[in-house]
Tab-separated table of C-alpha atoms in Angstrom:
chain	number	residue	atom	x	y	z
S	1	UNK	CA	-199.501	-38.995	-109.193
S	2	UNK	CA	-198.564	-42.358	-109.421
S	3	UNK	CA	-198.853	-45.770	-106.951
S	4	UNK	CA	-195.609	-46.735	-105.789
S	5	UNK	CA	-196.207	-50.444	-106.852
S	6	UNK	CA	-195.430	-54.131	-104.305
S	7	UNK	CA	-191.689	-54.787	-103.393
S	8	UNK	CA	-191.010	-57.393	-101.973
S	9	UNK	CA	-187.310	-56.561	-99.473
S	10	UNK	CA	-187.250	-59.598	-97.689
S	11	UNK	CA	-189.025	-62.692	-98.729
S	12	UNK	CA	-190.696	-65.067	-96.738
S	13	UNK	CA	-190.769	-68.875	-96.407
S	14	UNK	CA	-194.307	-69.231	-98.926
S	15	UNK	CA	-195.948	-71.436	-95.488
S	16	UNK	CA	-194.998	-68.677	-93.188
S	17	UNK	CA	-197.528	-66.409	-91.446
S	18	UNK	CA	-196.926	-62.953	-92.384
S	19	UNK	CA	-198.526	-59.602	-90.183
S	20	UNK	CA	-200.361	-57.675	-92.721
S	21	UNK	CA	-201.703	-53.789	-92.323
S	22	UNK	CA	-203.644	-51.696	-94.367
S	23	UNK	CA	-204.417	-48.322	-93.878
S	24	UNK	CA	-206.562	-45.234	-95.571
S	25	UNK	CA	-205.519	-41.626	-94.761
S	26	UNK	CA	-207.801	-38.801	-96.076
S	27	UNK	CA	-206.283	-35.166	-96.007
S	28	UNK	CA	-208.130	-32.465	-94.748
S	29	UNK	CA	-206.527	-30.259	-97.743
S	30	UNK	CA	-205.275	-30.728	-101.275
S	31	UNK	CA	-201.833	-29.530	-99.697
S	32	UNK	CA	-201.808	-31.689	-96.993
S	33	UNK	CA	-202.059	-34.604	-99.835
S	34	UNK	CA	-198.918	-33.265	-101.630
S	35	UNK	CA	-197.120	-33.499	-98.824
S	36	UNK	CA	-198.431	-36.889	-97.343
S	37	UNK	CA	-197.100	-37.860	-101.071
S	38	UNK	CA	-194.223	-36.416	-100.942
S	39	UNK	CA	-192.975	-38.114	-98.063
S	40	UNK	CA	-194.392	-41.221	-99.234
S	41	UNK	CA	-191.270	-43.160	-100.905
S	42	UNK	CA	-188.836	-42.480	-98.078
S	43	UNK	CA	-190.975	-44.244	-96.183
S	44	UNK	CA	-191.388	-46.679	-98.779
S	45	UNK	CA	-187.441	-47.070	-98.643
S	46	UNK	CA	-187.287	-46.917	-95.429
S	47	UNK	CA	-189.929	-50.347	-95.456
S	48	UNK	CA	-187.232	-51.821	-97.843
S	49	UNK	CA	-184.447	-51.860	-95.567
S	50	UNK	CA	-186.784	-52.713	-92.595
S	51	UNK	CA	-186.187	-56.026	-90.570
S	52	UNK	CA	-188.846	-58.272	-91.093
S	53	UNK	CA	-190.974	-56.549	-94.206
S	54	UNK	CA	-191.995	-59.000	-96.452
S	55	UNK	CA	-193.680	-56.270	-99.064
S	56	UNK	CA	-194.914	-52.798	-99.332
S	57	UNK	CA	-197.203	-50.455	-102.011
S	58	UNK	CA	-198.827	-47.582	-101.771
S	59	UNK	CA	-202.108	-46.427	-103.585
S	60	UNK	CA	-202.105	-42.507	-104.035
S	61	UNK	CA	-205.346	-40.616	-105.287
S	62	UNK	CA	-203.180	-36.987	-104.763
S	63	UNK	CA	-206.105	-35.183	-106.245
S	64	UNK	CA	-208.966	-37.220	-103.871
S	65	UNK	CA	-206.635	-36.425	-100.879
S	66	UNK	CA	-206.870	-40.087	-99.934
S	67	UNK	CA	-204.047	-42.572	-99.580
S	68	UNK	CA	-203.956	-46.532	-99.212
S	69	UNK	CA	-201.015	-47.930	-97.859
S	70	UNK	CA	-200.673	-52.026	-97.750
S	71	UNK	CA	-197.750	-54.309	-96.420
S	72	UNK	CA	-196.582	-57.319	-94.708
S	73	UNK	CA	-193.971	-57.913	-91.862
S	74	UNK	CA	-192.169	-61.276	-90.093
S	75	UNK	CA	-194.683	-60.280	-87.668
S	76	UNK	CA	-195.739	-57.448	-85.051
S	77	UNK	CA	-193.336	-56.735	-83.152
S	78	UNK	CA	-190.963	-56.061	-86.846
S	79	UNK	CA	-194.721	-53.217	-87.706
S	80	UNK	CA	-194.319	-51.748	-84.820
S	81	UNK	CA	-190.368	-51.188	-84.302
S	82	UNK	CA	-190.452	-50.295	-88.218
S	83	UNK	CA	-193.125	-47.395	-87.203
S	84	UNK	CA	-191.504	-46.359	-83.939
S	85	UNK	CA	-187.755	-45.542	-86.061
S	86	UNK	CA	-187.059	-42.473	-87.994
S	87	UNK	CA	-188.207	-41.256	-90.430
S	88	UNK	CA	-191.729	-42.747	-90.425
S	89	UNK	CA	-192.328	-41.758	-86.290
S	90	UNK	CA	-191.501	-38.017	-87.401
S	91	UNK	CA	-193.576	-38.073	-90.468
S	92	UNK	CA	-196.631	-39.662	-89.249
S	93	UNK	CA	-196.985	-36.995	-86.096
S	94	UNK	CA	-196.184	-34.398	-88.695
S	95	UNK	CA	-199.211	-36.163	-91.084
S	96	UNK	CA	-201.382	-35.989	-88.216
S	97	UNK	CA	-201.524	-32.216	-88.423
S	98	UNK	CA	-203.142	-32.193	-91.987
S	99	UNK	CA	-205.105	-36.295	-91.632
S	100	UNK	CA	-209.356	-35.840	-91.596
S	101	UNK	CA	-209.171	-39.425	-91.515
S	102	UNK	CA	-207.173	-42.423	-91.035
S	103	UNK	CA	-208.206	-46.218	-90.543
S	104	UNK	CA	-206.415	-49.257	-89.952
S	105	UNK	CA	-206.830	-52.697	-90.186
S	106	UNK	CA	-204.465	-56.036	-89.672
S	107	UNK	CA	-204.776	-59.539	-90.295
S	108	UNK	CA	-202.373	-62.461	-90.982
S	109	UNK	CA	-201.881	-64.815	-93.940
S	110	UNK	CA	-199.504	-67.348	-95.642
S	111	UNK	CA	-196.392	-66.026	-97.300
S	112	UNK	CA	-197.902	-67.346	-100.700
S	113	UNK	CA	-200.893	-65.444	-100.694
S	114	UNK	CA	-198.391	-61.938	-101.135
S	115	UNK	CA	-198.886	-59.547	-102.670
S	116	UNK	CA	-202.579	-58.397	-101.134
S	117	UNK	CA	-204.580	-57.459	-103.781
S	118	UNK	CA	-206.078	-53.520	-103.254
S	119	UNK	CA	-209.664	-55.123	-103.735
S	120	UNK	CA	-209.031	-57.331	-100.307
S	121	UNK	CA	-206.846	-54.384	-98.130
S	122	UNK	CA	-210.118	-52.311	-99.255
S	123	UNK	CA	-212.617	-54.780	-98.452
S	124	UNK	CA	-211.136	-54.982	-94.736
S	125	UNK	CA	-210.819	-51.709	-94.337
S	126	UNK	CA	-214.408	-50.860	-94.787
S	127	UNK	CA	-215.252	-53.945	-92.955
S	128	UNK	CA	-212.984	-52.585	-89.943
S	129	UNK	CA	-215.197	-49.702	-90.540
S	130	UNK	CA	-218.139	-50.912	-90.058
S	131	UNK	CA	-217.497	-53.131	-86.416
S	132	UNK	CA	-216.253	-50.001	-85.560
């Protein structure tokens, strides 16, 4: 299945700090990943209409049951009320039931330096891994 590629809703002043997260979820099942993709771009367009996301992309390896998720926000507080509203709050407690895994990891940079590459969001992620 395919990556749902960076978008960019809202874009940033290039000197302003921007609240970056990325995240790995593994899938206990192959059926669990189908439906972790499935839901994927509402949430996706649900990021696009979010106050204070400055980008969003997805990385989906359906068949590995792993998923990579990447994006950039104003700054926090605009992650956090984005994963609080509907539909994201439902679907992540539903993912939960069907997630081996999941890891997280956030860090801030300039405006300019959007979109993350996968090679970086990957390289924190298993550096998060490690301190932890």
């Amino acid at each position: 299945m395919p990556d749902i590629p960076w978008s960019t809703p809202h874009r940033a002043e290039p000197d302003a700090e921007v609240y970056v997260m990325a995240s790995r979820f593994e899938t206990a099942t192959l059926t669990g990943a189908f439906r972790f993709f499935l839901k994927a771009p509402r949430i996706i367009g649900q990021i696009r209409k979010a106050p204070g996301a400055h980008g969003a992309a997805l990385r989906a390896r359906t068949l590995r049951r792993t998923f990579l998720t990447l994006s950039a926000w104003e700054d926090r507080g605009a992650l956090y009320r984005f994963a609080g509203s509907e539909p994201h709050r439902s679907s992540a407690r539903a993912a939960s039931a069907y997630t081996k895994e999941s890891a997280f990891t956030f860090w801030t940079v300039r405006a300019s330096e959007l979109p993350i590459s996968w090679a970086e969001a990957e390289r924190r992620l298993a550096e998060e891994k490690r301190n932890h």
